[in-house]
JSON list of C-alpha atoms in Angstrom, two decimals:
[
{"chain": "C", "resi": 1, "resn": "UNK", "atom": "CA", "xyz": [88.22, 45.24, 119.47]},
{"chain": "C", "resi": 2, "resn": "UNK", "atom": "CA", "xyz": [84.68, 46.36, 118.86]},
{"chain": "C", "resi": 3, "resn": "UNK", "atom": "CA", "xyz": [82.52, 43.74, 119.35]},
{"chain": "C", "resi": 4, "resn": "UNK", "atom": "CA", "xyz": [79.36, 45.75, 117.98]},
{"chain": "C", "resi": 5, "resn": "UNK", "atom": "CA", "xyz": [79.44, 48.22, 115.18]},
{"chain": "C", "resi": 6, "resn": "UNK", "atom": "CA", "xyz": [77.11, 50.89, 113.50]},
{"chain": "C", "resi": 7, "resn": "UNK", "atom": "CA", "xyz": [79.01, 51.84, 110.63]},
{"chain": "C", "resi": 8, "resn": "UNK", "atom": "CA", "xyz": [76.72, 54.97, 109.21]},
{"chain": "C", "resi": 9, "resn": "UNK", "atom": "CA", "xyz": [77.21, 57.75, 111.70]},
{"chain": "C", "resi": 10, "resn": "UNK", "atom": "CA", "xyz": [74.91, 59.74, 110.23]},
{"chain": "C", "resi": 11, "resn": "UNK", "atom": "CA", "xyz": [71.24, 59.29, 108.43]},
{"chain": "C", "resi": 12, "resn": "UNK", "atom": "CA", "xyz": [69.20, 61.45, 106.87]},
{"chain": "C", "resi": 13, "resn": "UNK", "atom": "CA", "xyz": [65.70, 60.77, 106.06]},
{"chain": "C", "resi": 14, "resn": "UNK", "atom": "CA", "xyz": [62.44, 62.79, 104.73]},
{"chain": "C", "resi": 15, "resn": "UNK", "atom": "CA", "xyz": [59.28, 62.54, 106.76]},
{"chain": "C", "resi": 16, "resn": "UNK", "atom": "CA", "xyz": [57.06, 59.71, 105.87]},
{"chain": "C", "resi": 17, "resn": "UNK", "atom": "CA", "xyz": [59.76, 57.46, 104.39]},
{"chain": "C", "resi": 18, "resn": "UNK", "atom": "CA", "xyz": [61.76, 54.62, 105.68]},
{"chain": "C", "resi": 19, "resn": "UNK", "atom": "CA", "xyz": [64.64, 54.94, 108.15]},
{"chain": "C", "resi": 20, "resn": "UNK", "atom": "CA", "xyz": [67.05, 51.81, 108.00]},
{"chain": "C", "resi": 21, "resn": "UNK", "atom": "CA", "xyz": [69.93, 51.90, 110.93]},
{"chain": "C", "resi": 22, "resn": "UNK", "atom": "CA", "xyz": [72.61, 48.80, 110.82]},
{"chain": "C", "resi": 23, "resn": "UNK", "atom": "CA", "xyz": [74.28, 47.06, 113.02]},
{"chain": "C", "resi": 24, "resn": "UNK", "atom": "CA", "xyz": [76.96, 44.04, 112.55]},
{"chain": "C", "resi": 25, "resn": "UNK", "atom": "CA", "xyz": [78.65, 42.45, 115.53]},
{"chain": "C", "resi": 26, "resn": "UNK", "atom": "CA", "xyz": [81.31, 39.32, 115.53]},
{"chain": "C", "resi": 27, "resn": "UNK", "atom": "CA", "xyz": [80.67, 37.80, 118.90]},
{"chain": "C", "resi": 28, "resn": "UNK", "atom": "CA", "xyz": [78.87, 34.53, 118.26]},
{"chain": "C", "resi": 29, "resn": "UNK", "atom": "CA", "xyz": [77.65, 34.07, 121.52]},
{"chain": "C", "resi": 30, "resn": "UNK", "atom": "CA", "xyz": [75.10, 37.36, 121.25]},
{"chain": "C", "resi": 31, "resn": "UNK", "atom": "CA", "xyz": [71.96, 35.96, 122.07]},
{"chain": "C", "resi": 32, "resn": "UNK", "atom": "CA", "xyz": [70.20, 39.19, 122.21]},
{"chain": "C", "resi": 33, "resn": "UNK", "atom": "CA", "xyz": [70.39, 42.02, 120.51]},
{"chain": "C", "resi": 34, "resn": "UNK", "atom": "CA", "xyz": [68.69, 45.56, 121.59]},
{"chain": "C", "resi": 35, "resn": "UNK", "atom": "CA", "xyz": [67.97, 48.98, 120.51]},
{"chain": "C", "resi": 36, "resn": "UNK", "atom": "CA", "xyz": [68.15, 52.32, 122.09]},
{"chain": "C", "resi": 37, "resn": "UNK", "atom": "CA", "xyz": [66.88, 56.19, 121.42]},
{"chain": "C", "resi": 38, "resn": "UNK", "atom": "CA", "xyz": [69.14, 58.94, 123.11]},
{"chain": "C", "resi": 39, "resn": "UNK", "atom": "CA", "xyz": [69.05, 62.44, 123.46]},
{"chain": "C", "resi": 40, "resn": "UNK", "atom": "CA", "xyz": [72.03, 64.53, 124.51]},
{"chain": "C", "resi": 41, "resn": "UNK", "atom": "CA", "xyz": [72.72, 64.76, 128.12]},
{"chain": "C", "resi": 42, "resn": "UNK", "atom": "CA", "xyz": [70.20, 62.06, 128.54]},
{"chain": "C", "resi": 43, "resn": "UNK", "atom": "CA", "xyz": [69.74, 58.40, 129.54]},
{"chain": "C", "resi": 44, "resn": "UNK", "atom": "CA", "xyz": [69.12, 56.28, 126.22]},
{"chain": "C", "resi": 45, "resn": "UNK", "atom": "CA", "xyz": [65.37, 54.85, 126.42]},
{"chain": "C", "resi": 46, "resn": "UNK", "atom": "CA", "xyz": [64.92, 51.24, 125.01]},
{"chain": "C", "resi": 47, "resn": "UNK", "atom": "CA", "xyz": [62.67, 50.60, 121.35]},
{"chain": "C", "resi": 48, "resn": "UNK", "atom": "CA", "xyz": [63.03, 47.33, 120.96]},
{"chain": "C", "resi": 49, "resn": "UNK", "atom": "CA", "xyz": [64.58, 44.04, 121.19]},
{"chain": "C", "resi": 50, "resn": "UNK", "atom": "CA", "xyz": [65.10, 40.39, 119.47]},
{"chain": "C", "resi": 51, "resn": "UNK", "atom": "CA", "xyz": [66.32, 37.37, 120.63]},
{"chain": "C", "resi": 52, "resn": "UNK", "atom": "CA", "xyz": [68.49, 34.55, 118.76]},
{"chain": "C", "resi": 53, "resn": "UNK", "atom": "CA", "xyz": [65.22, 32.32, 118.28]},
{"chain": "C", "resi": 54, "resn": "UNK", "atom": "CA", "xyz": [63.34, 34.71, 116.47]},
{"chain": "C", "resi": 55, "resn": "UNK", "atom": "CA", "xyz": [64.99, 36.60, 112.80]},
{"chain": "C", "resi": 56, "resn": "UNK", "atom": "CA", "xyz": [62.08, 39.62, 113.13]},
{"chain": "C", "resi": 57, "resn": "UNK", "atom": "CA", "xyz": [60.38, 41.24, 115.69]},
{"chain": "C", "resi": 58, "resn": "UNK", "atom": "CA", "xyz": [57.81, 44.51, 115.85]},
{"chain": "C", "resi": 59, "resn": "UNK", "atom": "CA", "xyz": [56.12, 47.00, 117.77]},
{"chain": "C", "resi": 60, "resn": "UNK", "atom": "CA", "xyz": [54.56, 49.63, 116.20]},
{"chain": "C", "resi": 61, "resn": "UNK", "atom": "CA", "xyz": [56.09, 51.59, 113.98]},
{"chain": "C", "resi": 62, "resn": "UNK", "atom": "CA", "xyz": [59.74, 49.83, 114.66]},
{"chain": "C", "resi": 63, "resn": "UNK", "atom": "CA", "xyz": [60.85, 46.38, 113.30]},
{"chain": "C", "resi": 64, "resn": "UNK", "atom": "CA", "xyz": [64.31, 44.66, 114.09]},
{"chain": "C", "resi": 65, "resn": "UNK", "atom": "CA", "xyz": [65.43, 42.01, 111.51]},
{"chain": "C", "resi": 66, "resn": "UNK", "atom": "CA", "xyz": [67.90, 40.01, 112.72]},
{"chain": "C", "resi": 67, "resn": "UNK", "atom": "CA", "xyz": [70.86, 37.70, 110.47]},
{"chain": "C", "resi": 68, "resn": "UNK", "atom": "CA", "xyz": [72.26, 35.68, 112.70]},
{"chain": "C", "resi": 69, "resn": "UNK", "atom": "CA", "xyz": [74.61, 34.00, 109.53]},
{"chain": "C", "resi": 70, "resn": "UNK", "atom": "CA", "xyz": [75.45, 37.64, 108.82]},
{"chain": "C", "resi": 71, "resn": "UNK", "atom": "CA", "xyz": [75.83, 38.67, 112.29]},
{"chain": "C", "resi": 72, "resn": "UNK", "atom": "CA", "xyz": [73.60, 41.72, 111.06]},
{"chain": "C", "resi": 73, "resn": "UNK", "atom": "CA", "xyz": [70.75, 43.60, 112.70]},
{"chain": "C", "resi": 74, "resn": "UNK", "atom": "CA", "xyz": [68.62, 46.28, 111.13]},
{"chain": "C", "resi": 75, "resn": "UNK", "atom": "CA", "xyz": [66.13, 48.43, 112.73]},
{"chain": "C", "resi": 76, "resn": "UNK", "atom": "CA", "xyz": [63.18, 49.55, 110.44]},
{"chain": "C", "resi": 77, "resn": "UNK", "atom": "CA", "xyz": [61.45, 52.90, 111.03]},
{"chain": "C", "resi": 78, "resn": "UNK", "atom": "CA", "xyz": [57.83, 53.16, 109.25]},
{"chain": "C", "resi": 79, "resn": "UNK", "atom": "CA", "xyz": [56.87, 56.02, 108.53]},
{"chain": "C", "resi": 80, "resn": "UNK", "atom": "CA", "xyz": [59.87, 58.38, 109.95]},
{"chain": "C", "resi": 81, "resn": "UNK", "atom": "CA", "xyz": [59.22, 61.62, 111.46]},
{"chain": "C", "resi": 82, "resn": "UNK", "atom": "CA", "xyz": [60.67, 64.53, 113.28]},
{"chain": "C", "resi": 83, "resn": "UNK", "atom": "CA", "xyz": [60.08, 63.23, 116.70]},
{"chain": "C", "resi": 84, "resn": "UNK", "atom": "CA", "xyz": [62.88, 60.76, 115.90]},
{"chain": "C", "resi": 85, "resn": "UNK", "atom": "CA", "xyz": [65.41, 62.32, 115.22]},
{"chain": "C", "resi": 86, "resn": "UNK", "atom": "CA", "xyz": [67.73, 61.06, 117.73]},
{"chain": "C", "resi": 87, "resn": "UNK", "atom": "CA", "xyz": [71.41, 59.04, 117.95]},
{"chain": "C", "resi": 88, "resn": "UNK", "atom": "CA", "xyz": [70.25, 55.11, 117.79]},
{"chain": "C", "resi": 89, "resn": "UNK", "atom": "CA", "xyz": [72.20, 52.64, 119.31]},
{"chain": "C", "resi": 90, "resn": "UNK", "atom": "CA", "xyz": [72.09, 48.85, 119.09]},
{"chain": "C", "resi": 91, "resn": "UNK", "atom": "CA", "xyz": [73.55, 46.55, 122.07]},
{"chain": "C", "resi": 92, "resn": "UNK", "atom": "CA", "xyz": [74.43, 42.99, 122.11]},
{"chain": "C", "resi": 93, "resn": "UNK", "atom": "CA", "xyz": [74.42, 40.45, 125.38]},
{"chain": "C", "resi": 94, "resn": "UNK", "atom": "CA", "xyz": [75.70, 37.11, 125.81]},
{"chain": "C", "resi": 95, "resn": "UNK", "atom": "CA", "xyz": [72.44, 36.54, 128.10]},
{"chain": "C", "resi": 96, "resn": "UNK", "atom": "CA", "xyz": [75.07, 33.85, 130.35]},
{"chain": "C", "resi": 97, "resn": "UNK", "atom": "CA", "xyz": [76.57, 36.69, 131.09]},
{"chain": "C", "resi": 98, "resn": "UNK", "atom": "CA", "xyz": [74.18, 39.56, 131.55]},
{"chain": "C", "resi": 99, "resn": "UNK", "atom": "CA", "xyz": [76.92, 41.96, 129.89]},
{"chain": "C", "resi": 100, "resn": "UNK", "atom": "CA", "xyz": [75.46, 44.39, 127.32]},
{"chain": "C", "resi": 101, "resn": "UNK", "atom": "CA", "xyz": [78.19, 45.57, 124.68]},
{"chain": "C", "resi": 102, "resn": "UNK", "atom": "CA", "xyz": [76.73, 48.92, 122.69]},
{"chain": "C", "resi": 103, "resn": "UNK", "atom": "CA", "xyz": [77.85, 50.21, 119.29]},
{"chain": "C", "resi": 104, "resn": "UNK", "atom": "CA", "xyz": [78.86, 53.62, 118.58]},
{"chain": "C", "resi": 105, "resn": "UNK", "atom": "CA", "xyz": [75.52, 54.73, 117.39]},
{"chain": "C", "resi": 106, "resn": "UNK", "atom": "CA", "xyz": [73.77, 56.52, 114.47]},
{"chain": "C", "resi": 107, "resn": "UNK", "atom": "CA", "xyz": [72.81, 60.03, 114.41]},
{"chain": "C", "resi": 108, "resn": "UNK", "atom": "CA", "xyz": [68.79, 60.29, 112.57]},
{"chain": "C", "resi": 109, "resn": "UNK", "atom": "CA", "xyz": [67.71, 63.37, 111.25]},
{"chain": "C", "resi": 110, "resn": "UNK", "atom": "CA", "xyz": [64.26, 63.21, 109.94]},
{"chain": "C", "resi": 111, "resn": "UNK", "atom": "CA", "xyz": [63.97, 66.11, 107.92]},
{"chain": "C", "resi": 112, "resn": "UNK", "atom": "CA", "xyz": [60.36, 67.47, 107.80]},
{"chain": "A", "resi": 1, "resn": "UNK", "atom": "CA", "xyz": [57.64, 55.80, 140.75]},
{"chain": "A", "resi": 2, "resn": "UNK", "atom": "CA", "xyz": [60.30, 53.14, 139.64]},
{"chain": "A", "resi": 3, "resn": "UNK", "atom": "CA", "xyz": [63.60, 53.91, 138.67]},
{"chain": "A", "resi": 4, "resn": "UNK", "atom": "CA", "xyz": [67.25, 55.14, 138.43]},
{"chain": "A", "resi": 5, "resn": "UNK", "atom": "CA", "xyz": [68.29, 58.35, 140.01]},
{"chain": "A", "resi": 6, "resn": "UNK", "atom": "CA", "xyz": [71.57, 59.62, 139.59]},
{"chain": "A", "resi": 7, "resn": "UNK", "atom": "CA", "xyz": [73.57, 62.04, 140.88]},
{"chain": "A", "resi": 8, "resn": "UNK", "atom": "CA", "xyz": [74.86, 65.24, 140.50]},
{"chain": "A", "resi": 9, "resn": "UNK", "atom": "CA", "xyz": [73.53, 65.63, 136.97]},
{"chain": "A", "resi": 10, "resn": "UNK", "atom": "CA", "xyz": [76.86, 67.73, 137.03]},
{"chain": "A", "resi": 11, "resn": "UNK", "atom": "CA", "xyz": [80.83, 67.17, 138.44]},
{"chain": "A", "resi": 12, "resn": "UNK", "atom": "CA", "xyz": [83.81, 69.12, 138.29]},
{"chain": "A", "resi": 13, "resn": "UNK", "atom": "CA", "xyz": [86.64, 67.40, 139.50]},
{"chain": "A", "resi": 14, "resn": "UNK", "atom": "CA", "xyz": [90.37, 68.92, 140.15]},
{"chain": "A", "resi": 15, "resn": "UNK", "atom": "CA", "xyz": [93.66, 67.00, 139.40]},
{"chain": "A", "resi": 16, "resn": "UNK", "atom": "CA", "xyz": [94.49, 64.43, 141.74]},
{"chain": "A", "resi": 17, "resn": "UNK", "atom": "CA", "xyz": [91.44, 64.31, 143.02]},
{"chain": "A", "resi": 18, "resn": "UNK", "atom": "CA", "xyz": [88.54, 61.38, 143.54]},
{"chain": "A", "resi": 19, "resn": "UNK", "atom": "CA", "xyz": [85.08, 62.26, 142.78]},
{"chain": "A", "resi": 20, "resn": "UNK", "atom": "CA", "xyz": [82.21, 59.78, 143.34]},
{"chain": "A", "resi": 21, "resn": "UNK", "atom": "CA", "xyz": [78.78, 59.33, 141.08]},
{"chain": "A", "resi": 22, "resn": "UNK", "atom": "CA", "xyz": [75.91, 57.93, 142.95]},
{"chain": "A", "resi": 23, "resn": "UNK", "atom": "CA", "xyz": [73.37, 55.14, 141.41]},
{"chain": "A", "resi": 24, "resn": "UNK", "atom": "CA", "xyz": [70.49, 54.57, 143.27]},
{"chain": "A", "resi": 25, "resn": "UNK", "atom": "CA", "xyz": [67.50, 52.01, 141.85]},
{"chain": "A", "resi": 26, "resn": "UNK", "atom": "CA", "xyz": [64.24, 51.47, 142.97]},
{"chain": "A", "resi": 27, "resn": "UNK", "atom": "CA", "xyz": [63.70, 48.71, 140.42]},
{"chain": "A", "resi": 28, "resn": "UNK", "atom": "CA", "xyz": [64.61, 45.92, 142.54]},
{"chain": "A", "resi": 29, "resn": "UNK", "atom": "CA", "xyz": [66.76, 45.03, 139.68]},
{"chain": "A", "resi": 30, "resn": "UNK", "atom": "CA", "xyz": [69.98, 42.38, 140.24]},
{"chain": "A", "resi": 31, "resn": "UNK", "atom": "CA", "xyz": [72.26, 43.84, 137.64]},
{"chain": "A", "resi": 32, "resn": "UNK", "atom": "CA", "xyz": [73.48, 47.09, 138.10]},
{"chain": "A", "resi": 33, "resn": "UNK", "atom": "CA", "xyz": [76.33, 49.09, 135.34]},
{"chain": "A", "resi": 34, "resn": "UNK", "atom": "CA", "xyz": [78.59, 51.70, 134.48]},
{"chain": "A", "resi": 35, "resn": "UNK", "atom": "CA", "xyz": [79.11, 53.10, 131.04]},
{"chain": "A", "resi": 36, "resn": "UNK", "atom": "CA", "xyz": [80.92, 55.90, 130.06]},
{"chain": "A", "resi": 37, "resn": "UNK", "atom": "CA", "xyz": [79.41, 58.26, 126.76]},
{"chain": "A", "resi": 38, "resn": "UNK", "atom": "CA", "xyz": [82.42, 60.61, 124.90]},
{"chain": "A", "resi": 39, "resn": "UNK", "atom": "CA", "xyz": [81.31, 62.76, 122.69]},
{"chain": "A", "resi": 40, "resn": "UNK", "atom": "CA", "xyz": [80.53, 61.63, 118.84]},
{"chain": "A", "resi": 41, "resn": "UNK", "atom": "CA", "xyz": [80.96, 58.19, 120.51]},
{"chain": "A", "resi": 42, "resn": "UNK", "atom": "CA", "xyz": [79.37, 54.72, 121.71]},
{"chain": "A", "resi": 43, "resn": "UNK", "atom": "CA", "xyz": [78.74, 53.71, 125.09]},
{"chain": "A", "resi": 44, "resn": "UNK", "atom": "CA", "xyz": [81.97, 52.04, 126.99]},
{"chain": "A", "resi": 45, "resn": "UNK", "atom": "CA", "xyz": [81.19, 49.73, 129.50]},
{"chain": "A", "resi": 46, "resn": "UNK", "atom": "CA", "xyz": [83.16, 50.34, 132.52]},
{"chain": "A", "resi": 47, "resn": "UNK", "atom": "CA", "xyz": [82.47, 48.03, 135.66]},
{"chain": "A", "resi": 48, "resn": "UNK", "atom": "CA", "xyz": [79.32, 46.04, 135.99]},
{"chain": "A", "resi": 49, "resn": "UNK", "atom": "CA", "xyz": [77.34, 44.04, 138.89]},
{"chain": "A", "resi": 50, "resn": "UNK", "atom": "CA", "xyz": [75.23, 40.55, 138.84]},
{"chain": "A", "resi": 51, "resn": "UNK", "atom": "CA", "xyz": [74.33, 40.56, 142.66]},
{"chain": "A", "resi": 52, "resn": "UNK", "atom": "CA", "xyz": [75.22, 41.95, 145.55]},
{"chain": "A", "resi": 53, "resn": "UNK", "atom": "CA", "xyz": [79.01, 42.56, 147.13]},
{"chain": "A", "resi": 54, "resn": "UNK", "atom": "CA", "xyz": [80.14, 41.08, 143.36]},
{"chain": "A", "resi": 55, "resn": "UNK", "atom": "CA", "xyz": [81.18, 43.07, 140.01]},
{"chain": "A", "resi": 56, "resn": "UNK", "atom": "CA", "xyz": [83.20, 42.29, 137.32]},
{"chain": "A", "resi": 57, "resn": "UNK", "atom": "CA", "xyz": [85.25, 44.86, 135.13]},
{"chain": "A", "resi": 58, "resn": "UNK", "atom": "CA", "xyz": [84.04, 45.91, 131.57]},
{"chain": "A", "resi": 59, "resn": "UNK", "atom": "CA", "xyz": [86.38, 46.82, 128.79]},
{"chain": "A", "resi": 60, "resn": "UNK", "atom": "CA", "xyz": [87.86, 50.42, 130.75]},
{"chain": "A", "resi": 61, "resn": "UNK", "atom": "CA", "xyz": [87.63, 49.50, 133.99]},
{"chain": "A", "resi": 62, "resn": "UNK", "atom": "CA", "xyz": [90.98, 51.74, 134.78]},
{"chain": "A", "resi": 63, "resn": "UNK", "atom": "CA", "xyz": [90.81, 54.43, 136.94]},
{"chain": "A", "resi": 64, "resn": "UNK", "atom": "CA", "xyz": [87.74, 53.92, 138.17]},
{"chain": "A", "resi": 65, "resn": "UNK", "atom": "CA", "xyz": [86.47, 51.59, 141.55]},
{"chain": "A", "resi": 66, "resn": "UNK", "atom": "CA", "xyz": [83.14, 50.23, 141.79]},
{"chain": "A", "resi": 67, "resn": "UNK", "atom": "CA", "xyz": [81.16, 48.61, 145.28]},
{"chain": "A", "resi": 68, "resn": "UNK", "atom": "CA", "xyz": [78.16, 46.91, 145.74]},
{"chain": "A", "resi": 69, "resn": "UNK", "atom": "CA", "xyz": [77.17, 46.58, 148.86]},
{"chain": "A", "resi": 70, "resn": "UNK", "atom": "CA", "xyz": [73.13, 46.95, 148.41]},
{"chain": "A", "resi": 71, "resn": "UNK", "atom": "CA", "xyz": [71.06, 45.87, 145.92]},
{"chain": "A", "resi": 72, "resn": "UNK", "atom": "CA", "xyz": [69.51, 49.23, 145.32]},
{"chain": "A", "resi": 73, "resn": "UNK", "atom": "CA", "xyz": [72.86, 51.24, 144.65]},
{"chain": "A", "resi": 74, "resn": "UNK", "atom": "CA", "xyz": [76.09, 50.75, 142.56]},
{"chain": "A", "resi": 75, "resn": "UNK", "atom": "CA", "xyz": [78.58, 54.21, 143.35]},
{"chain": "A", "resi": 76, "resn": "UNK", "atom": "CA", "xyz": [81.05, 54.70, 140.72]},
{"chain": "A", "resi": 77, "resn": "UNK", "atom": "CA", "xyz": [84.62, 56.27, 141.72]},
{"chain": "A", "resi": 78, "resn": "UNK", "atom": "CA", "xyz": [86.65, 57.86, 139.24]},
{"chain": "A", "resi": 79, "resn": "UNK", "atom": "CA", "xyz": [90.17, 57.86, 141.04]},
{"chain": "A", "resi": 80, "resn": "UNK", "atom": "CA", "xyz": [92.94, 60.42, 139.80]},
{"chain": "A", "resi": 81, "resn": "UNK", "atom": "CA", "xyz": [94.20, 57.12, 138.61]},
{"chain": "A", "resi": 82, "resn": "UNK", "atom": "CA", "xyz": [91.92, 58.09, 135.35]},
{"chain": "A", "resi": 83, "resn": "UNK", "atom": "CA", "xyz": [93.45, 60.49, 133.48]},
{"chain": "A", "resi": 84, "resn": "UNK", "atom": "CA", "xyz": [91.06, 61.59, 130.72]},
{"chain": "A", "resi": 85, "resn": "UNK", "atom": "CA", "xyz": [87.57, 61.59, 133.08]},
{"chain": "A", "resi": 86, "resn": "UNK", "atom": "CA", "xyz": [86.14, 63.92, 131.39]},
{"chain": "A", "resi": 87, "resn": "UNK", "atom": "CA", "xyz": [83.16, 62.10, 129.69]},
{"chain": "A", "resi": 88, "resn": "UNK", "atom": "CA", "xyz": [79.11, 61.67, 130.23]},
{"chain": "A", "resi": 89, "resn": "UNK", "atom": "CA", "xyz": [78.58, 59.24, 132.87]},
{"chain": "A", "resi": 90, "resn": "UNK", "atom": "CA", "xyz": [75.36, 56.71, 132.71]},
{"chain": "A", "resi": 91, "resn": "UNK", "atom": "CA", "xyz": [74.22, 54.18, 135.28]},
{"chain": "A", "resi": 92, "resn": "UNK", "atom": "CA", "xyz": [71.95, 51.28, 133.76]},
{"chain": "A", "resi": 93, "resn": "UNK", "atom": "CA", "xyz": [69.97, 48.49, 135.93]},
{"chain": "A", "resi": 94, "resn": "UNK", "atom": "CA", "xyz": [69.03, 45.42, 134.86]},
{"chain": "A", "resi": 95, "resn": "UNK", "atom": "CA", "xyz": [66.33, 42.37, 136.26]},
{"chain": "A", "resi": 96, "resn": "UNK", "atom": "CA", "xyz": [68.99, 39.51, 134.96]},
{"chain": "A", "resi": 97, "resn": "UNK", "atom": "CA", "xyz": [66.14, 37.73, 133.31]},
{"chain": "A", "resi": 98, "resn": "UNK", "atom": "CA", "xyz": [67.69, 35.89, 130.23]},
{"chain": "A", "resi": 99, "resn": "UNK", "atom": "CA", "xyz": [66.25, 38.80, 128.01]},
{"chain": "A", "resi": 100, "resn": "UNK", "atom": "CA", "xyz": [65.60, 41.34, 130.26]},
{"chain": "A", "resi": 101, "resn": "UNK", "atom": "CA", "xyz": [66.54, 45.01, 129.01]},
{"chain": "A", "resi": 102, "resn": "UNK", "atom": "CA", "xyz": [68.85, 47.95, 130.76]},
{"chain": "A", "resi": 103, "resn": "UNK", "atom": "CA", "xyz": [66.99, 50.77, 131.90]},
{"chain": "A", "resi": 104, "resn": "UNK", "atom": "CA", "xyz": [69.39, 53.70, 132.30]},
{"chain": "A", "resi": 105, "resn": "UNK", "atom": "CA", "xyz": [69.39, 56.87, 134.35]},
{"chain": "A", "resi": 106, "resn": "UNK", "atom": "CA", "xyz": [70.13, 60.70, 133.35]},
{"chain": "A", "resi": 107, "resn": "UNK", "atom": "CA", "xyz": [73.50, 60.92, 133.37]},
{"chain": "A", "resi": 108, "resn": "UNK", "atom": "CA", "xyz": [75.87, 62.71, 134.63]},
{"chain": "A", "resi": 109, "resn": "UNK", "atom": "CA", "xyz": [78.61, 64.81, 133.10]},
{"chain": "A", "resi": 110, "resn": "UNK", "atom": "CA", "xyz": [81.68, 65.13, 134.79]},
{"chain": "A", "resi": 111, "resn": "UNK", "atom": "CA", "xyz": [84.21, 67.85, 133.88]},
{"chain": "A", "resi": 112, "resn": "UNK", "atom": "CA", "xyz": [87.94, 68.42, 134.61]},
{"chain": "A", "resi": 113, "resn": "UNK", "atom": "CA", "xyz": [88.78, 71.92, 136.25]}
]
């Protein structure tokens, strides 16, 4: 049963536009909801995050909107380039229960 | 400087045999995990760790054995018990604040000879 799913494998954007990753999970007790950049053969290395209280959060280039009625997060990438090309992955945690539950990621290929 | 270290960045285990993946953090985090990366796929949780000489099993705990017997390290087993091991190993930490984030390690990638 997956708990937490990307369902877009694959993204491709042009430099300088908007990258928009998904993510829709079915646990209603996810209180927190994360996102992560990874490499091959390396550790994923945290963007950003939002809790439950809040529906939008941002740092920079990177915004996470958050639909809790949906059970729908979407991270925002303005403007896109190269350097992020990556596989994105969101995670969700029950914060009673410090267990993080990741989806299956998104491959971004910011095309220059 | 703070972090995860693990280790050997590579593995090569033989049939029937255990292997063991160290986690060492200098963090001084409580939570400590276990997730398991194959490729073209998510991150599986495997065992996990609040505090302590106490962890819980994640959602493929099989074949594998965990122990926690210091804060600052969290060894993962893969027992021949597991028979499809092959897979890129990651070791995460955690300060169990109520939104505190994982930091992971580098991985390690563990092959079947």
């Amino acid at each position: 049963d997956q708990q937490v799913k990307q369902n877009s494998p694959s993204l491709s954007v042009q430099e300088g536009r908007i990258s928009i990753l998904n993510c829709d999970y079915t646990n209603s007790m996810f209180d927190y909801f994360l996102w992560y950049k990874k490499y091959p053969a390396e550790g994923p290395t945290f963007l950003i995050s939002i809790s439950s209280i809040k529906d939008k959060n941002e740092d920079g280039r990177f915004t996470v909107f958050l639909n809790k009625s949906a059970k729908h997060l979407s991270l925002h990438i303005v403007p896109s380039q190269p350097g992020d090309s990556a596989v994105y992955f969101c995670a969700a945690s029950d914060s009673g229960t410090y267990k993080y539950i990741f989806g299956t990621g998104t491959r971004l290929k910011v095309l220059a | 400087d703070g972090g995860i270290t693990q280790s050997p960045k590579y593995l090569f285990r033989k049939e029937g045999q255990n292997v063991t993946l160290s986690c060492e953090q200098n963090l001084n985090h409580d939570a400590m995990y276990w997730y398991r990366q194959d490729p073209g796929q998510g991150l599986r949780l495997i065992y996990y760790s609040q505090i302590v000489n106490d962890f819980q099993k994640g959602d493929i705990a099989e074949g594998y054995s965990v122990s926690r017997e210091k804060k600052e390290s969290f060894p993962l087993t893969v027992t021949s018990a597991q028979k499809n091991p092959t897979a890129f190993y990651l070791c995460a930490s955690s300060p169990r604040d109520t939104w505190g984030k994982l930091f992971f390690g580098s991985g390690t990638q563990l092959s079947v000879l």
